[in-house]
XYZ file of C-alpha atoms in Angstrom:
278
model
C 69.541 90.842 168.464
C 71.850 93.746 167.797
C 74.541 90.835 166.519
C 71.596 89.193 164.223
C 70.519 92.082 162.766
C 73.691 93.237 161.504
C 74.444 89.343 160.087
C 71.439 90.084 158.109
C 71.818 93.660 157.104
C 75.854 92.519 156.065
C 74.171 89.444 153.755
C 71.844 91.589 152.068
C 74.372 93.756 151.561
C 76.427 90.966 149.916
C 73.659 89.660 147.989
C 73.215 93.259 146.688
C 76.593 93.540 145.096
C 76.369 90.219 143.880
C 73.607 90.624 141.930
C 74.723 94.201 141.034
C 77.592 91.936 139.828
C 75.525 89.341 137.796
C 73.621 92.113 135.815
C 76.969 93.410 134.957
C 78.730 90.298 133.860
C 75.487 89.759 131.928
C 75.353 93.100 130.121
C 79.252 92.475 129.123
C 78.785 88.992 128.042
C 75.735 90.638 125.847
C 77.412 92.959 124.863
C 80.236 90.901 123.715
C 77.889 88.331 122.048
C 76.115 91.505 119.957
C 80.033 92.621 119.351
C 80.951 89.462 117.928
C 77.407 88.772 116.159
C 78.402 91.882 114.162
C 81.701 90.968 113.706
C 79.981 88.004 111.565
C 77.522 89.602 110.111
C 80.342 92.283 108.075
C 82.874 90.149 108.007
C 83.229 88.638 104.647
C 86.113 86.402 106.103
C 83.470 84.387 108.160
C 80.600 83.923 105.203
C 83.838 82.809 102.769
C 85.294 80.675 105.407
C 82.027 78.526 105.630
C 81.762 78.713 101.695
C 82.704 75.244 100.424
C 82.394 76.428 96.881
C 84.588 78.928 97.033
C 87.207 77.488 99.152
C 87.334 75.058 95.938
C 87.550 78.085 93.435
C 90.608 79.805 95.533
C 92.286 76.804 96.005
C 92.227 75.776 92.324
C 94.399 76.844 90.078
C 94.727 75.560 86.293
C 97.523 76.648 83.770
C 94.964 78.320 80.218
C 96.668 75.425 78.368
C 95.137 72.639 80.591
C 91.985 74.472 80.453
C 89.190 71.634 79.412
C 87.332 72.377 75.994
C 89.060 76.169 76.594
C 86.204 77.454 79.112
C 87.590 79.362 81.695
C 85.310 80.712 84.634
C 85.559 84.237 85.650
C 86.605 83.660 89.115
C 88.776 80.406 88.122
C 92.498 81.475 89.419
C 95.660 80.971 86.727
C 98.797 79.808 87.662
C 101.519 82.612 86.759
C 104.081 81.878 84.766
C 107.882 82.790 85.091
C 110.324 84.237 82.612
C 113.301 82.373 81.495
C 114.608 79.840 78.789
C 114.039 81.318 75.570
C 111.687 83.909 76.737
C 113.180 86.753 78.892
C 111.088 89.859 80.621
C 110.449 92.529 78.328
C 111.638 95.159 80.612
C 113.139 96.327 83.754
C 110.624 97.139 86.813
C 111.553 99.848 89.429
C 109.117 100.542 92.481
C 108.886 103.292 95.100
C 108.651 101.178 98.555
C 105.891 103.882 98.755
C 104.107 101.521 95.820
C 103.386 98.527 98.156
C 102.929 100.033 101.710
C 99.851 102.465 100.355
C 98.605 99.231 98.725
C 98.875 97.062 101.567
C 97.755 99.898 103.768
C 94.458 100.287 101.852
C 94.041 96.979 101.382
C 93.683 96.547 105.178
C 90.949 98.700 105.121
C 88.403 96.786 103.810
C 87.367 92.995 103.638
C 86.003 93.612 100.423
C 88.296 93.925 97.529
C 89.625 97.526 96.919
C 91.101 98.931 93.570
C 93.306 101.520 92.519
C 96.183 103.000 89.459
C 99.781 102.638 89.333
C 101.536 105.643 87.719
C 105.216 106.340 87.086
C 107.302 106.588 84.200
C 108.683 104.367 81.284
C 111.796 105.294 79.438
C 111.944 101.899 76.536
C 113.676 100.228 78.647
C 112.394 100.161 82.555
C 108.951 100.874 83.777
C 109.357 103.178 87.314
C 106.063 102.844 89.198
C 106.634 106.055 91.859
C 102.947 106.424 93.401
C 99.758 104.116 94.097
C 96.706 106.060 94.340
C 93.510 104.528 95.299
C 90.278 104.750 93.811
C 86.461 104.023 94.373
C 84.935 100.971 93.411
C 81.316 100.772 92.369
C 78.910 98.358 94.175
C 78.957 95.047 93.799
C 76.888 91.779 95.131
C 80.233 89.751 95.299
C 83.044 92.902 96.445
C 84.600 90.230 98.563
C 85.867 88.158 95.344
C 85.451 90.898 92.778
C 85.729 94.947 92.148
C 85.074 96.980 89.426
C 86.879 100.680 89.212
C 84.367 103.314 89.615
C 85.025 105.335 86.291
C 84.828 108.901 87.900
C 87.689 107.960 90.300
C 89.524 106.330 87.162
C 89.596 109.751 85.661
C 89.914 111.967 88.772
C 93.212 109.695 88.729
C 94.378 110.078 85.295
C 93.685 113.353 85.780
C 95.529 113.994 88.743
C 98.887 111.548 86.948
C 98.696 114.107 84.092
C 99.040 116.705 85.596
C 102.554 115.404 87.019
C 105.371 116.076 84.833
C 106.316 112.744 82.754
C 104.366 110.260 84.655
C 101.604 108.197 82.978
C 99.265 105.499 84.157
C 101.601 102.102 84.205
C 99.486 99.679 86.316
C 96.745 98.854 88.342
C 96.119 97.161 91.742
C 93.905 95.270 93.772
C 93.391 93.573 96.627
C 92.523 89.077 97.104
C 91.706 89.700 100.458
C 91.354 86.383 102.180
C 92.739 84.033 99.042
C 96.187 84.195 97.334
C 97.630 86.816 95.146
C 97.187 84.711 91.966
C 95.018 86.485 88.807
C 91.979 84.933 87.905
C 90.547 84.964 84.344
C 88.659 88.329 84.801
C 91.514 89.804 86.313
C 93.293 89.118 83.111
C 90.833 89.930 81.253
C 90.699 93.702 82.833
C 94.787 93.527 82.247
C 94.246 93.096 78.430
C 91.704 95.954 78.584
C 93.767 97.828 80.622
C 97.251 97.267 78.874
C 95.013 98.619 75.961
C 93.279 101.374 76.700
C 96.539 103.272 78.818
C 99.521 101.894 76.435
C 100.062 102.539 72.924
C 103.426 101.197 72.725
C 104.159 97.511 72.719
C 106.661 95.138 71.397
C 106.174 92.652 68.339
C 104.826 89.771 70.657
C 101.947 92.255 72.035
C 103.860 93.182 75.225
C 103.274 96.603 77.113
C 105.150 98.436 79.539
C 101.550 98.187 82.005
C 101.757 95.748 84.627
C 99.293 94.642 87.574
C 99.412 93.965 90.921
C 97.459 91.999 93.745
C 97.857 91.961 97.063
C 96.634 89.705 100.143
C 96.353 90.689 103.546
C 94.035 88.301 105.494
C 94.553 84.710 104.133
C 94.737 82.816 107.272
C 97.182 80.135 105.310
C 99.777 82.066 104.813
C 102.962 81.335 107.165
C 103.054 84.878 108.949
C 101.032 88.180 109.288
C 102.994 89.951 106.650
C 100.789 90.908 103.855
C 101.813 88.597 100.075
C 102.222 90.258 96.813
C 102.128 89.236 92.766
C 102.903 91.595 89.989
C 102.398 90.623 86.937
C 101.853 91.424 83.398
C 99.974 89.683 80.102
C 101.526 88.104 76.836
C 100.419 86.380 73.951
C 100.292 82.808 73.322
C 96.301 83.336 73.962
C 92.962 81.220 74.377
C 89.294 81.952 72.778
C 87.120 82.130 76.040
C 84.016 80.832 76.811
C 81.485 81.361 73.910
C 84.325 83.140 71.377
C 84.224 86.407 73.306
C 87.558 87.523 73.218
C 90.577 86.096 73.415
C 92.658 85.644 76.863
C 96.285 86.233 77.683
C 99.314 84.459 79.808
C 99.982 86.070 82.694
C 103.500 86.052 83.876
C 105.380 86.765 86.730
C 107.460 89.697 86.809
C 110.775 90.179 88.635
C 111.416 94.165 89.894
C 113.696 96.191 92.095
C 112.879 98.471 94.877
C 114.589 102.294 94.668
C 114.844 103.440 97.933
C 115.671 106.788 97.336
C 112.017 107.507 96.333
C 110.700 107.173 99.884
C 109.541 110.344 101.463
C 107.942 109.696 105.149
C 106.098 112.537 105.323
C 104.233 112.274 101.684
C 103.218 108.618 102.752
C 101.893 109.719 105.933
C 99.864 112.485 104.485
C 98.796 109.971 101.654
C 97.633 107.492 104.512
C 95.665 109.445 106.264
C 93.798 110.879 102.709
C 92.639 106.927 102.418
C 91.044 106.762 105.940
C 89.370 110.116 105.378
C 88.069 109.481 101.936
């Protein structure tokens, strides 16, 4: 009896931790469902993913001359376009490494697409871009495939370049984050506004030392983990859009240097950690 009775008492005891067990496993494997569920639900990189339509708008992309009865879409992507032959880059780009890490860096915040100024200094001859700072963006439906600058962070920003000896506004960023670094027409649209409303100076072909810059951190087709950048800047040789509003530029490719001796560890750190607080 005494040998029975502690058979019986050890498999209840089993069968107690085994079902202490099961309701574990099965709060995990909820909680990992609800986890992932989440995951989903605020990751724009699973809705675009499962988005025929705009797999087929990011993997499109049509030179403005080829464009059919000169209609261009707003979220249609354009080929750049190299210097060379005949027509050479206007002028020489330097950037601070500092430029693209605080780019990429706060473009891997966010699945939407983030925005922010280039500043530096031009000289008639090269364009130095020495900082990146990050702005707001105001709300959009479609952030994942398209940001507007919030114009109270555009002007904290000017206000802040100003205030540094010599520099000026001389680009802008923003981030493709799950399609290719390529412009589409409303990003060259905002370079033409852009290239006009911080530069006065430009060249006899409409050229002006502003450039842009985009850069993509998640697109699952490129060859490694590293994140891809364009810059790029507009030119003439331009295209009535859709319904005669405006007129639309070629963007081209544009070939720069890094200067190394502008990198200062602790001013990135300090500017790295401003982007997760703000």
């Amino acid at each position: 009896k005494l040998a029975g009775k502690g058979e019986e008492e050890e498999r209840q005891k089993q069968q107690a931790e085994n079902e202490q067990k099961g309701k574990a496993n099965s709060k995990k494997g909820e909680k990992e469902k609800a986890e992932k569920k989440t995951a989903e639900n605020v990751s724009v990189a699973r809705v675009e993913t499962r988005n025929p339509a705009r797999q087929r708008q990011a993997a499109r992309a049509a030179r403005l001359g080829n464009a059919p009865n000169n209609e261009l879409d707003d979220l249609q992507l354009v080929d750049l376009r190299p210097f060379g032959g005949n027509l050479e880059q206007p002028f020489a780009v330097s950037v601070s490494p500092e430029v693209p890490f605080v780019m990429d860096f706060h473009a891997h915040l966010s699945m939407s697409e983030v925005i922010g100024l280039l500043a530096g200094r031009w000289d008639g001859q090269t364009l130095a871009v020495e900082r990146a700072f990050p702005c707001r963006a105001l709300p959009t439906d479609d952030a994942h495939v398209n940001v507007e600058l919030d114009p109270v962070s555009e002007t904290t920003v000017r206000e802040a370049v100003a205030a540094q000896e010599g520099w000026q506004v001389v680009g802008w960023y923003h981030s493709h984050p799950l399609f290719r670094p390529t412009p589409s027409v409303k990003d060259i649209e905002n370079q033409n506004n852009y290239q006009s409303l911080f530069t006065q100076t430009q060249d006899a072909e409409g050229t002006v030392p502003f450039i842009a810059s985009i850069v993509t951190p998640f697109d699952e087709s490129l060859p490694s983990e590293r994140s891809v950048f364009s810059y790029w800047l507009v030119r003439n040789a331009r295209q009535r859009r859709k319904g005669g509003q405006g007129e639309l530029g070629i963007p081209y490719s544009v070939d720069l240097s890094f200067d190394y001796s502008k990198w200062d560890q602790n001013e990135v750190e300090r500017r790295s950690n401003r982007i997760i607080i703000w």
